[in-house]
PDB file of C-alpha atoms in Angstrom:
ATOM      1  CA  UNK A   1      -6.967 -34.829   2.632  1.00 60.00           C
ATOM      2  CA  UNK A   2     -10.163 -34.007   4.186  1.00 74.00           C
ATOM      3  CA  UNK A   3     -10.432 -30.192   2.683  1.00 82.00           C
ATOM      4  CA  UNK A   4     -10.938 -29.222  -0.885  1.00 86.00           C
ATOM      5  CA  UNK A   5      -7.967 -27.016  -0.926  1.00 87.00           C
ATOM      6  CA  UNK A   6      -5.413 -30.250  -1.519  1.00 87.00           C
ATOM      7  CA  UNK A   7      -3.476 -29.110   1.626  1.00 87.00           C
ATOM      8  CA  UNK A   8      -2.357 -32.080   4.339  1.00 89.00           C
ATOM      9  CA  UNK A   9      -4.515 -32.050   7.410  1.00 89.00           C
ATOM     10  CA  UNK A  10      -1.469 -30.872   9.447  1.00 88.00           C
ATOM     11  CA  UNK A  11      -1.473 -28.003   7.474  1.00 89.00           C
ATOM     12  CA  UNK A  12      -5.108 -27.318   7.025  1.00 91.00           C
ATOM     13  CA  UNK A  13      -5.168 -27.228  10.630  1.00 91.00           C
ATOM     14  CA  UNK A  14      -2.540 -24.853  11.243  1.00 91.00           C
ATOM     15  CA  UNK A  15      -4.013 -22.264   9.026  1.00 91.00           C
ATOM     16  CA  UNK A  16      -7.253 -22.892  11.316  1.00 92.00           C
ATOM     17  CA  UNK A  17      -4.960 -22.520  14.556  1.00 92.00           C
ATOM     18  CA  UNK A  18      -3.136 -19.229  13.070  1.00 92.00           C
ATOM     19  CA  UNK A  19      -6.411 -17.793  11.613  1.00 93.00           C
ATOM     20  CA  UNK A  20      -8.149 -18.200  15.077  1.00 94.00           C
ATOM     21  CA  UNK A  21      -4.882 -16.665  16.736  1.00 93.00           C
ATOM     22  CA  UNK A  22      -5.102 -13.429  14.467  1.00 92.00           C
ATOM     23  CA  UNK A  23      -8.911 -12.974  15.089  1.00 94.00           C
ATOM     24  CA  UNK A  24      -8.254 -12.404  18.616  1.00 94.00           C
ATOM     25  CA  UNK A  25      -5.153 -10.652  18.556  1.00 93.00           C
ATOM     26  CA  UNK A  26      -7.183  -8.255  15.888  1.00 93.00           C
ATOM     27  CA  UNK A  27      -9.816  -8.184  18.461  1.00 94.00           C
ATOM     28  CA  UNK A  28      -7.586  -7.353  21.194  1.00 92.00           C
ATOM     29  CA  UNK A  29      -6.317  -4.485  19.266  1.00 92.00           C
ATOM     30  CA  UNK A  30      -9.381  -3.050  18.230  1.00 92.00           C
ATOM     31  CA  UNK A  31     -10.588  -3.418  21.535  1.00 91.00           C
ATOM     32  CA  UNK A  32      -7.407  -0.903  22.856  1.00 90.00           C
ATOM     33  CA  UNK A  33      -7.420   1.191  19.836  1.00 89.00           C
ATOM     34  CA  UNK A  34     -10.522   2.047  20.044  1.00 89.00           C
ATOM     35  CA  UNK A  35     -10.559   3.080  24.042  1.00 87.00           C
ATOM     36  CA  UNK A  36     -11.392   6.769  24.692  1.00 85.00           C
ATOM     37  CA  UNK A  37      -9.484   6.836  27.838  1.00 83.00           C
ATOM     38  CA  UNK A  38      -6.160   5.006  26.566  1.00 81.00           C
ATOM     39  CA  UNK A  39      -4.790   8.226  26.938  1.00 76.00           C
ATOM     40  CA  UNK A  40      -4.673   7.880  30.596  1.00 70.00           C
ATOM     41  CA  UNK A  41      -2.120   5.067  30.515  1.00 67.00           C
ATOM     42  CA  UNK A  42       0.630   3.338  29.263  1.00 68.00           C
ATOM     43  CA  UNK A  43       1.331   6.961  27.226  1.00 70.00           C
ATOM     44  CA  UNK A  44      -1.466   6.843  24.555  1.00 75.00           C
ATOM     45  CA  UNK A  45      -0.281   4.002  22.012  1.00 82.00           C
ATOM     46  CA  UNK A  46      -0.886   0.602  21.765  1.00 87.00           C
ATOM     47  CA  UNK A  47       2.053  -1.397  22.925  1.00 88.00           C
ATOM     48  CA  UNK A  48       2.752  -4.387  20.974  1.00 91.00           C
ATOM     49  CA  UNK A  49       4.639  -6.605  23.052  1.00 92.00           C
ATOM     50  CA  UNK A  50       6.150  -8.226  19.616  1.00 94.00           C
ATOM     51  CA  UNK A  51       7.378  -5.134  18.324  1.00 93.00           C
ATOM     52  CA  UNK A  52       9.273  -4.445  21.659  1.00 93.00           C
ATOM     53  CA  UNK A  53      10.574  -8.105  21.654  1.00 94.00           C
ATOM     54  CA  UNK A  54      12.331  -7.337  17.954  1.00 94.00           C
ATOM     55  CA  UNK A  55      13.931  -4.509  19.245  1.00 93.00           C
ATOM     56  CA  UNK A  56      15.114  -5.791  22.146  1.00 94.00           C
ATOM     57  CA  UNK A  57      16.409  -8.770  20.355  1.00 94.00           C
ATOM     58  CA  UNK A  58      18.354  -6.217  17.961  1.00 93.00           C
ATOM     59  CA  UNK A  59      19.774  -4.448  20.897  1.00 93.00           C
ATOM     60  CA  UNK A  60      20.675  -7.440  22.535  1.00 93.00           C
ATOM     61  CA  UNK A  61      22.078  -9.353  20.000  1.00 91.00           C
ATOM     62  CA  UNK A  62      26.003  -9.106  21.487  1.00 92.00           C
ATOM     63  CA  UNK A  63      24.730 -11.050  24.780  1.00 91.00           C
ATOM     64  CA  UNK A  64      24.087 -13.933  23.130  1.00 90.00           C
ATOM     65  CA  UNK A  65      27.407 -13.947  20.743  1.00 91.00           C
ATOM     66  CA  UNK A  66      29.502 -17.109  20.982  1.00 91.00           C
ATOM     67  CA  UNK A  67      33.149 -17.221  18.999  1.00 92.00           C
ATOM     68  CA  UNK A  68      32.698 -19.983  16.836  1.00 92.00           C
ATOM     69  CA  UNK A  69      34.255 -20.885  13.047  1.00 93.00           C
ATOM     70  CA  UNK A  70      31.339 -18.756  11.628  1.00 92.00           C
ATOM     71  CA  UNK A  71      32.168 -15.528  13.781  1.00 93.00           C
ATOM     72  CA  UNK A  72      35.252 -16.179  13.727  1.00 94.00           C
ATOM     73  CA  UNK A  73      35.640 -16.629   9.770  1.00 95.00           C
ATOM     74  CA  UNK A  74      33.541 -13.524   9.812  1.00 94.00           C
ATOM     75  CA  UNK A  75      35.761 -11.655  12.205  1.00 94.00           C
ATOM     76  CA  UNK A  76      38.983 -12.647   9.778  1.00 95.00           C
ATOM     77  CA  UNK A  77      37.544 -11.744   6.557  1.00 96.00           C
ATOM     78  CA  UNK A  78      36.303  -8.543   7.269  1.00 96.00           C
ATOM     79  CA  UNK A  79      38.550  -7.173   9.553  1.00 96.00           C
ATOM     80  CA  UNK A  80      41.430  -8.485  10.009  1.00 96.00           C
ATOM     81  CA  UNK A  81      42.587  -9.643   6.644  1.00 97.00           C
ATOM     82  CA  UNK A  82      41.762  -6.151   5.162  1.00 97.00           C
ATOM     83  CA  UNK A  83      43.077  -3.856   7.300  1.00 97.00           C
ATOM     84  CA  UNK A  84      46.695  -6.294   7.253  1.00 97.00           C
ATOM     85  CA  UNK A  85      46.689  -6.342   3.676  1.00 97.00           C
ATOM     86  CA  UNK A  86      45.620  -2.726   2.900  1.00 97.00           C
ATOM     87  CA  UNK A  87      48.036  -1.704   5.783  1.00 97.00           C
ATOM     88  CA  UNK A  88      51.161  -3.788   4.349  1.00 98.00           C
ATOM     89  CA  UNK A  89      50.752  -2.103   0.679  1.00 97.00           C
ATOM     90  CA  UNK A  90      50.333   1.011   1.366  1.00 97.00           C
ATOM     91  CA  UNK A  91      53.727   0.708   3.712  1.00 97.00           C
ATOM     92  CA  UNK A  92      55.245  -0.892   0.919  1.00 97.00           C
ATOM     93  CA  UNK A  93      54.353   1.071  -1.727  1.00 95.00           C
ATOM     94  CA  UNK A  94      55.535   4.349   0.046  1.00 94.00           C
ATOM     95  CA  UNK A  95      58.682   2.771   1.640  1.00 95.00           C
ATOM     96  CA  UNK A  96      59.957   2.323  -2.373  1.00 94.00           C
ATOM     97  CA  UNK A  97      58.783   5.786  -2.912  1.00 92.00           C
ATOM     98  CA  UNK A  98      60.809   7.403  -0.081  1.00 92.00           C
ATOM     99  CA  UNK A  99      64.210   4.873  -1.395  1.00 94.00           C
ATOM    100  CA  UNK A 100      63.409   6.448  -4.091  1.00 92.00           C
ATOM    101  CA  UNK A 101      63.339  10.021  -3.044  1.00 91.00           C
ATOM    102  CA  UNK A 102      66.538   9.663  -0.387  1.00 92.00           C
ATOM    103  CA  UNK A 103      68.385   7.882  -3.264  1.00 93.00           C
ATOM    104  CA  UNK A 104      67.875  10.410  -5.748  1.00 88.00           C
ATOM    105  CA  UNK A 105      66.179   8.692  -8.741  1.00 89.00           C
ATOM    106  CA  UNK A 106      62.878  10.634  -8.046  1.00 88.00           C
ATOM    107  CA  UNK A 107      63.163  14.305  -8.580  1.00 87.00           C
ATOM    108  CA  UNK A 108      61.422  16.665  -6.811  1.00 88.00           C
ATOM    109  CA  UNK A 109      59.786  18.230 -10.239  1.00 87.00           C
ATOM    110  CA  UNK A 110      58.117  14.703 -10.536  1.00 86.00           C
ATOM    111  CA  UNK A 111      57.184  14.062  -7.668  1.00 86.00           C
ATOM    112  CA  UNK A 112      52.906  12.779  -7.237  1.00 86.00           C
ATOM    113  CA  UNK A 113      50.632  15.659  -6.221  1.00 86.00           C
ATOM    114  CA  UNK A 114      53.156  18.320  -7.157  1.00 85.00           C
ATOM    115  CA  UNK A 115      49.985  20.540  -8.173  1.00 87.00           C
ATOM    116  CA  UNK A 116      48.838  20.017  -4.982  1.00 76.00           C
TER     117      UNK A 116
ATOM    118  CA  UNK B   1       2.992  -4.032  32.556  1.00 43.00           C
ATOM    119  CA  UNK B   2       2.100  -2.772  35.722  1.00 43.00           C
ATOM    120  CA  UNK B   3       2.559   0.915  36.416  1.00 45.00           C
ATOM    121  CA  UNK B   4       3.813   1.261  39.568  1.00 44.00           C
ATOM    122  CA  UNK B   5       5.584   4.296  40.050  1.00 43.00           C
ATOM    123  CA  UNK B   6       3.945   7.330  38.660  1.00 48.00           C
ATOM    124  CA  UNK B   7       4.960  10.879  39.767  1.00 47.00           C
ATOM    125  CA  UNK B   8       3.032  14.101  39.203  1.00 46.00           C
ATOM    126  CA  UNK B   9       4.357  17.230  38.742  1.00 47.00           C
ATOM    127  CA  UNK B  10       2.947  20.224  39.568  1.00 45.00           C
ATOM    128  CA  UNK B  11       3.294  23.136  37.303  1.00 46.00           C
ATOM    129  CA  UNK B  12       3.744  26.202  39.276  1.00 50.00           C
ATOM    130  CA  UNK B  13       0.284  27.780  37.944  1.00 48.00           C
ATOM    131  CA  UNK B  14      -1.452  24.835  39.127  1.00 48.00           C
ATOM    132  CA  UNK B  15      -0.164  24.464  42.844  1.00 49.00           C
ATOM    133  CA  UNK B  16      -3.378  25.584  44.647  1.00 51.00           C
ATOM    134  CA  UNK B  17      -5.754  23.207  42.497  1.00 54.00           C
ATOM    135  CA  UNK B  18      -6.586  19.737  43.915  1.00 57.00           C
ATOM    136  CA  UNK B  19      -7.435  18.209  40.625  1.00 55.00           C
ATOM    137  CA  UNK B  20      -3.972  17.897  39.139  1.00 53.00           C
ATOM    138  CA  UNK B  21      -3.812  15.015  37.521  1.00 56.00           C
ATOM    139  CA  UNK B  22      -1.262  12.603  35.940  1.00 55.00           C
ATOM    140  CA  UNK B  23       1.167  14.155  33.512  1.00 59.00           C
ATOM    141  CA  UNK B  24       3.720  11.671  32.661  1.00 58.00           C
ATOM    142  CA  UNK B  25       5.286   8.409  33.851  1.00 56.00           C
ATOM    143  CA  UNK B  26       8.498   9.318  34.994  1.00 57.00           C
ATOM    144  CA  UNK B  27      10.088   5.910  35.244  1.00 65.00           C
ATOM    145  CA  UNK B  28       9.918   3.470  32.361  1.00 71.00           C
ATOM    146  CA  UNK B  29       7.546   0.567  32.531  1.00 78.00           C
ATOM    147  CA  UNK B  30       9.412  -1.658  29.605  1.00 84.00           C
ATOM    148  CA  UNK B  31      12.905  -3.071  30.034  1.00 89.00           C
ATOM    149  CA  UNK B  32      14.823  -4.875  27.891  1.00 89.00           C
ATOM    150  CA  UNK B  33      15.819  -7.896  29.934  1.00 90.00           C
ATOM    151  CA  UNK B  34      11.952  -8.536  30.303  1.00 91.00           C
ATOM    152  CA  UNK B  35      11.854  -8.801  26.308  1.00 92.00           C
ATOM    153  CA  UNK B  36      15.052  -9.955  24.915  1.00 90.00           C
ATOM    154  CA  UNK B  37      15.019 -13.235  23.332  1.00 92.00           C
ATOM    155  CA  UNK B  38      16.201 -15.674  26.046  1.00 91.00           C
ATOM    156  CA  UNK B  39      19.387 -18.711  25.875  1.00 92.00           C
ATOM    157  CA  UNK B  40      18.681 -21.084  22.731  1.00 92.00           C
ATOM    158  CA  UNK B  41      16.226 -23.550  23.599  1.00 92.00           C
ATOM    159  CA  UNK B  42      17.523 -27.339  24.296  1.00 92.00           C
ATOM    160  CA  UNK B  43      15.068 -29.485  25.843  1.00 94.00           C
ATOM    161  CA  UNK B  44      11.210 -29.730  24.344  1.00 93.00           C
ATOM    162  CA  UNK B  45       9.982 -27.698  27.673  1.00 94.00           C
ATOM    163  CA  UNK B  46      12.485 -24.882  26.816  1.00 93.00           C
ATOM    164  CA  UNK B  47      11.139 -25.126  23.201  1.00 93.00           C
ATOM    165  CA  UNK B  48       7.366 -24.971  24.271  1.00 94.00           C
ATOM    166  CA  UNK B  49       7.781 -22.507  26.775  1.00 94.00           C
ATOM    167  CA  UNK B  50       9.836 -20.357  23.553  1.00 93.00           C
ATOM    168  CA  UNK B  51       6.664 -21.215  21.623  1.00 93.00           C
ATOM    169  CA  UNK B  52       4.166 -19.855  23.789  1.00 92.00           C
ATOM    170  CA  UNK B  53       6.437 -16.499  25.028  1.00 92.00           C
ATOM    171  CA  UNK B  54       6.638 -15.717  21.133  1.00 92.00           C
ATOM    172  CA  UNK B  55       2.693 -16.889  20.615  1.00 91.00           C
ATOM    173  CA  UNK B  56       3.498 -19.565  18.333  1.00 91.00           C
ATOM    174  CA  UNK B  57       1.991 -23.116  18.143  1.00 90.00           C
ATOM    175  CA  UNK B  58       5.055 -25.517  18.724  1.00 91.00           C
ATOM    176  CA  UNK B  59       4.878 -26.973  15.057  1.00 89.00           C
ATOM    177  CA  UNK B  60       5.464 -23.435  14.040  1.00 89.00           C
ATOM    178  CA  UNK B  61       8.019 -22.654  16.283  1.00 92.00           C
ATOM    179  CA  UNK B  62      11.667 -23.122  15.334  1.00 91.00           C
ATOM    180  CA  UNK B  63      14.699 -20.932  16.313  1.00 93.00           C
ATOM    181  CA  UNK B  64      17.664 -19.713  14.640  1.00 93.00           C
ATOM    182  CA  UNK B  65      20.558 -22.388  14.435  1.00 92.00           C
ATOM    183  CA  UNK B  66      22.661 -21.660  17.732  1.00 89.00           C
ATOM    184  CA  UNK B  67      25.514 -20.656  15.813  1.00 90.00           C
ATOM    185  CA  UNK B  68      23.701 -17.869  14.378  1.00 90.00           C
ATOM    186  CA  UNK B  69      24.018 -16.308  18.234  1.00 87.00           C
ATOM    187  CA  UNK B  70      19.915 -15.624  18.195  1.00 91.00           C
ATOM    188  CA  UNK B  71      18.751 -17.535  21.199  1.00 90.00           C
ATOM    189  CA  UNK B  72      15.839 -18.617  21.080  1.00 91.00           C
ATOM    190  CA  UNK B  73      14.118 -15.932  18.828  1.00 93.00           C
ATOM    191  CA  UNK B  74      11.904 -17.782  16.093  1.00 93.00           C
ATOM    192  CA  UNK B  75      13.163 -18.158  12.492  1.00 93.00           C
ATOM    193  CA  UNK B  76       9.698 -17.167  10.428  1.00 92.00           C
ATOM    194  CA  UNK B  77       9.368 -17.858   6.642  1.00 90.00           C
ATOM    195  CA  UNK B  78      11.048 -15.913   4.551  1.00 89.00           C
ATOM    196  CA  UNK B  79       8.072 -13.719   3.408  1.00 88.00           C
ATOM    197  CA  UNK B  80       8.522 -10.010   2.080  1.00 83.00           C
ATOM    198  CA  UNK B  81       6.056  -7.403   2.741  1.00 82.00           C
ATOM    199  CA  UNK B  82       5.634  -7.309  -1.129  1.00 82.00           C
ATOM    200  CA  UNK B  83       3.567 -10.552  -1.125  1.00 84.00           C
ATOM    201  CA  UNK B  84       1.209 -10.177   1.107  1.00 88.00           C
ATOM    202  CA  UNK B  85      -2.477 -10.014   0.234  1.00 88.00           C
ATOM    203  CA  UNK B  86      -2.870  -6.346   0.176  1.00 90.00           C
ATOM    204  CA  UNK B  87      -6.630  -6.080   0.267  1.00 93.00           C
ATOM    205  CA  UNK B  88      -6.503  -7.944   3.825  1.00 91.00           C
ATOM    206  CA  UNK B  89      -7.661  -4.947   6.832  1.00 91.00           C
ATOM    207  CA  UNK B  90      -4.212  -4.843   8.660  1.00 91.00           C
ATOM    208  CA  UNK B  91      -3.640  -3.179  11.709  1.00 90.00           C
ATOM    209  CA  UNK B  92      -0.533  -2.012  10.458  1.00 89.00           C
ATOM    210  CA  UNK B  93      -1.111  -1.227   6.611  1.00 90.00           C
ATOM    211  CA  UNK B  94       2.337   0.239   5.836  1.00 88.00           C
ATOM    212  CA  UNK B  95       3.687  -3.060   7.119  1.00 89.00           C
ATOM    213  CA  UNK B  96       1.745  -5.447   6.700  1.00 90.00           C
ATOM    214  CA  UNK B  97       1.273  -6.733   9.903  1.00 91.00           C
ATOM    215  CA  UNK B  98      -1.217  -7.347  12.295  1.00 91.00           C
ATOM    216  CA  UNK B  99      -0.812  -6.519  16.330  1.00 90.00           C
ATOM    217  CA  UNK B 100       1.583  -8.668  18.004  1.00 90.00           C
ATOM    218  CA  UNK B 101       2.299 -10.828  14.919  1.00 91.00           C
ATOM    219  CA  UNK B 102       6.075 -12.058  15.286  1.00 92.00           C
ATOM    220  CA  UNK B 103       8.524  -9.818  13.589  1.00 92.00           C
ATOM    221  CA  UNK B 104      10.863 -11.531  11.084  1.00 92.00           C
ATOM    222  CA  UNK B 105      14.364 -10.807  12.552  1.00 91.00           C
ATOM    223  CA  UNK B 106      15.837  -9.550   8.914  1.00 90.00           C
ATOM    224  CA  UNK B 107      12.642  -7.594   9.074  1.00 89.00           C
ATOM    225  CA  UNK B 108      14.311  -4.219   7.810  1.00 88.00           C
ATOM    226  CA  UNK B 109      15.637  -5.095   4.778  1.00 88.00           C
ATOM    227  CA  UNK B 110      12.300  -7.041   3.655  1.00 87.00           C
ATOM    228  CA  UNK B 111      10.076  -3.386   3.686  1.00 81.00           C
ATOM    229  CA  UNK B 112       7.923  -2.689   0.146  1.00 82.00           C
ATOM    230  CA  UNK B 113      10.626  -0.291  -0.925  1.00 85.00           C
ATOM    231  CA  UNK B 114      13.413  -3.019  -0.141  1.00 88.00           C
ATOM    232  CA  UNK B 115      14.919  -5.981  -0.914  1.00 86.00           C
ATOM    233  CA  UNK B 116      12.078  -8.238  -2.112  1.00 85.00           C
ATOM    234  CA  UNK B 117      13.235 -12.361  -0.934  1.00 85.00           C
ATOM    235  CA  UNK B 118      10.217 -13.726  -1.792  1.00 84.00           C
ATOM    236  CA  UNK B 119       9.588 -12.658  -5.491  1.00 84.00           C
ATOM    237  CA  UNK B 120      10.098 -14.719  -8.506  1.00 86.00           C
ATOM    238  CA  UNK B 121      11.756 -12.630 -11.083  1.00 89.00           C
ATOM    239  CA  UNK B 122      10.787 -13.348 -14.678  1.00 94.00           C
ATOM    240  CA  UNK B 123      14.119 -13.990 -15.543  1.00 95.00           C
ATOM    241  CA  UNK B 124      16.340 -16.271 -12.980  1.00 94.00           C
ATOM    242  CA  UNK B 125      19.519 -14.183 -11.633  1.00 93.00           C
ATOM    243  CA  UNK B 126      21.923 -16.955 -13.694  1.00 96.00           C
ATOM    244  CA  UNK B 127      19.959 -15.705 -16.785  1.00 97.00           C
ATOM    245  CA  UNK B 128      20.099 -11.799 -16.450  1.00 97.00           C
ATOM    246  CA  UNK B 129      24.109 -12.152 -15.728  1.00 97.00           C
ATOM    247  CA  UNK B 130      24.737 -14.336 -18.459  1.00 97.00           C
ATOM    248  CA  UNK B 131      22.962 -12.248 -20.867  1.00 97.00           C
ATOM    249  CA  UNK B 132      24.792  -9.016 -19.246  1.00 98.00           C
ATOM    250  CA  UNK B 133      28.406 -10.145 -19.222  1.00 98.00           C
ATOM    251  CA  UNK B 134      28.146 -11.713 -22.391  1.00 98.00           C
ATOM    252  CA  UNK B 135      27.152  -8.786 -24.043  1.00 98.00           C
ATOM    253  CA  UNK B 136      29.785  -7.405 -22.878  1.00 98.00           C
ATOM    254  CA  UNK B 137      32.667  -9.629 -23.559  1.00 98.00           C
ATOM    255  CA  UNK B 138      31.442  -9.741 -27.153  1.00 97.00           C
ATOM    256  CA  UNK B 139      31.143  -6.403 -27.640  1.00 97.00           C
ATOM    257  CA  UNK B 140      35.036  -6.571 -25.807  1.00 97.00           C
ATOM    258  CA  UNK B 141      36.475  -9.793 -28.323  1.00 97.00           C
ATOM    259  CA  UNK B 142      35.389  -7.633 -30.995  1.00 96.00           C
ATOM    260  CA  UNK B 143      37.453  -4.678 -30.118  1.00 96.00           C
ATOM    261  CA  UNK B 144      40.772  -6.579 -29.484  1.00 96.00           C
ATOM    262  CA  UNK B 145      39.972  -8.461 -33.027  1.00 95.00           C
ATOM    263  CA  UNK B 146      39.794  -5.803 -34.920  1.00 94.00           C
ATOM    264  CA  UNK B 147      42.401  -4.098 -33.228  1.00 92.00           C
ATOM    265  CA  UNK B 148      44.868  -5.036 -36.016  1.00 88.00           C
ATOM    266  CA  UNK B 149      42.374  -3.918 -39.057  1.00 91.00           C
ATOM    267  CA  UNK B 150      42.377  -0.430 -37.781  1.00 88.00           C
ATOM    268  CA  UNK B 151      41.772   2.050 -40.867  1.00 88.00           C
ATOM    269  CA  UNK B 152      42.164   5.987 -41.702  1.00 88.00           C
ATOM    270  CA  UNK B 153      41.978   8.359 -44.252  1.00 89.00           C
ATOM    271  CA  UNK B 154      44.906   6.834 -47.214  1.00 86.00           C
ATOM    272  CA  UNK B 155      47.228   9.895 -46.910  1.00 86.00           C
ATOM    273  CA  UNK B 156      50.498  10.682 -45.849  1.00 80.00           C
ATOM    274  CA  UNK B 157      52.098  13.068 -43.307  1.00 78.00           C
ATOM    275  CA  UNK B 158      51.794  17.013 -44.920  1.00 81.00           C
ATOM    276  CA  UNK B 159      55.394  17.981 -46.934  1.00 79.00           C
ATOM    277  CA  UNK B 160      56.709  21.413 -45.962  1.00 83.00           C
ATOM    278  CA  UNK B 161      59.311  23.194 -47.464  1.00 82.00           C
ATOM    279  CA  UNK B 162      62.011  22.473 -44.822  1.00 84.00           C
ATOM    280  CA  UNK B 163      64.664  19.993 -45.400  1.00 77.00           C
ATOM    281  CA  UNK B 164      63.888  15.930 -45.517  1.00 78.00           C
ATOM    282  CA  UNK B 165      62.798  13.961 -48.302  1.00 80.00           C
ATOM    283  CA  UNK B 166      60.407  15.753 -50.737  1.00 78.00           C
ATOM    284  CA  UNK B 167      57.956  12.872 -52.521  1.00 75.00           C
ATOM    285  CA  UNK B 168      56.567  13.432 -56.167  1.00 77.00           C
ATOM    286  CA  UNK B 169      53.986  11.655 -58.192  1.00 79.00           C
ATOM    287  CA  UNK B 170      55.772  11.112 -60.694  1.00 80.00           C
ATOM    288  CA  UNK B 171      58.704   8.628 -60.799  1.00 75.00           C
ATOM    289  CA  UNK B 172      61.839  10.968 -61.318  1.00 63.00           C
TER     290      UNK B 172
END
């Protein structure tokens, strides 16, 4: 506890580290933002390499997918199990309505969506 | 990167001048195998060498579980942009973010006008549901209880002269 701001040393040092990182990442971009030229190259923005490392991790997200329970469990619940159970009532519930039809206790002046 | 291949084109106006100068890249210079997020990282070299590629001090660094299928892209604290200091000079201001600062990977649903993970509502989530369901089901119990106690106006069904039984007031 050698600061005054009851953080561990570990700590207190990292904020050092991560302050000193930002100061010369600020200074690198200021540095390119502020080029007259930069228009010559690399089309006229600053490129931030971290930026283009989150996209590229979005778009590249399926290379690194691995079946495992979670995916898996994922993969069941929201695909599987809904389109099953969604598929095997509708069938149902029109299967009963065309017995119904063919057998005759539906008439045709009651049928659903006779305005239709 | 290193731009390598440039080609200039010549528009036709221009094709007697010597001092036609660059116009475009025509190729790409970034590719997305040279920034992806490589395999998860095992040994400590792997996890130092993921430290440094995402400029992160190894204490900081720490990836995604490997189940999560992120390789070895780091897992940053879960800070919205809402609660950042906004009187710091970013170099981003609508973001909050500073040039080549580490993107959080559920960085698009934690924007100013978007969910919000790190805030500390005034009332806890338990409390706000609690208060809204059970006004609810009150207001609910009290419409099946009195269900039975219903009340109208004290009269009875309108007599016309047709045939059924005619009522009188007075006892004959």
């Amino acid at each position: 506890m050698a600061n005054n701001y009851g953080l561990s040393d570990a700590e207190f040092n990292l904020i050092k580290q991560q302050a000193s990182r930002r100061a010369e990442l600020r200074k690198e971009f200021i540095k390119q933002r502020t080029n007259p030229w930069k228009h010559a190259s690399e089309s006229g923005y600053v490129f931030d390499p971290a930026l283009q490392k989150f996209i590229s991790m979005k778009v590249t997200q399926f290379d690194n997918f691995t079946p495992n329970p979670r995916t898996s469990l994922f993969g069941f619940c929201a695909i599987i199990i809904p389109m099953v159970s969604y598929g095997y009532l509708i069938w149902n519930d029109r299967n009963k309505q065309e017995q119904k039809i063919r057998s005759g206790e539906l008439r045709y002046r009651e049928r659903k969506f006779k305005f239709a | 990167m290193n731009n390598l291949f440039k080609s200039v084109i010549l528009s036709k106006r221009h094709v007697l001048s010597k001092n036609t100068g660059l116009i475009f890249n025509a190729v790409r210079n970034h590719w997305n195998y040279e920034y992806k997020p490589g395999p998860y990282p095992k040994t400590p070299e792997e996890r130092a060498a993921a430290a440094k590629k995402y400029g992160m001090s190894i204490e900081e660094y720490q990836p995604h579980p490997e189940h999560m299928g992120y390789g070895d892209y780091p897992k940053l604290p879960d800070i919205g942009a809402d609660s950042k200091d906004p009187h710091y000079p970013y170099d981003q201001p609508e973001l909050k973010r500073n040039f080549n600062e580490p993107i959080h990977s559920s960085a698009e649903i934690f924007g100013e006008d978007r969910y919000d993970i790190s805030m500390r509502p005034r009332f806890s989530l338990a409390h706000q549901w609690t208060w809204f369901l059970g006004t609810l089901a009150g207001a609910f119990a009290l419409y099946i209880y009195l269900e039975d106690y219903k009340i109208g106006r004290p009269v009875t069904a309108k007599q016309y002269p047709t045939d059924g039984p005619h009522y009188l007031f007075s006892s004959k």
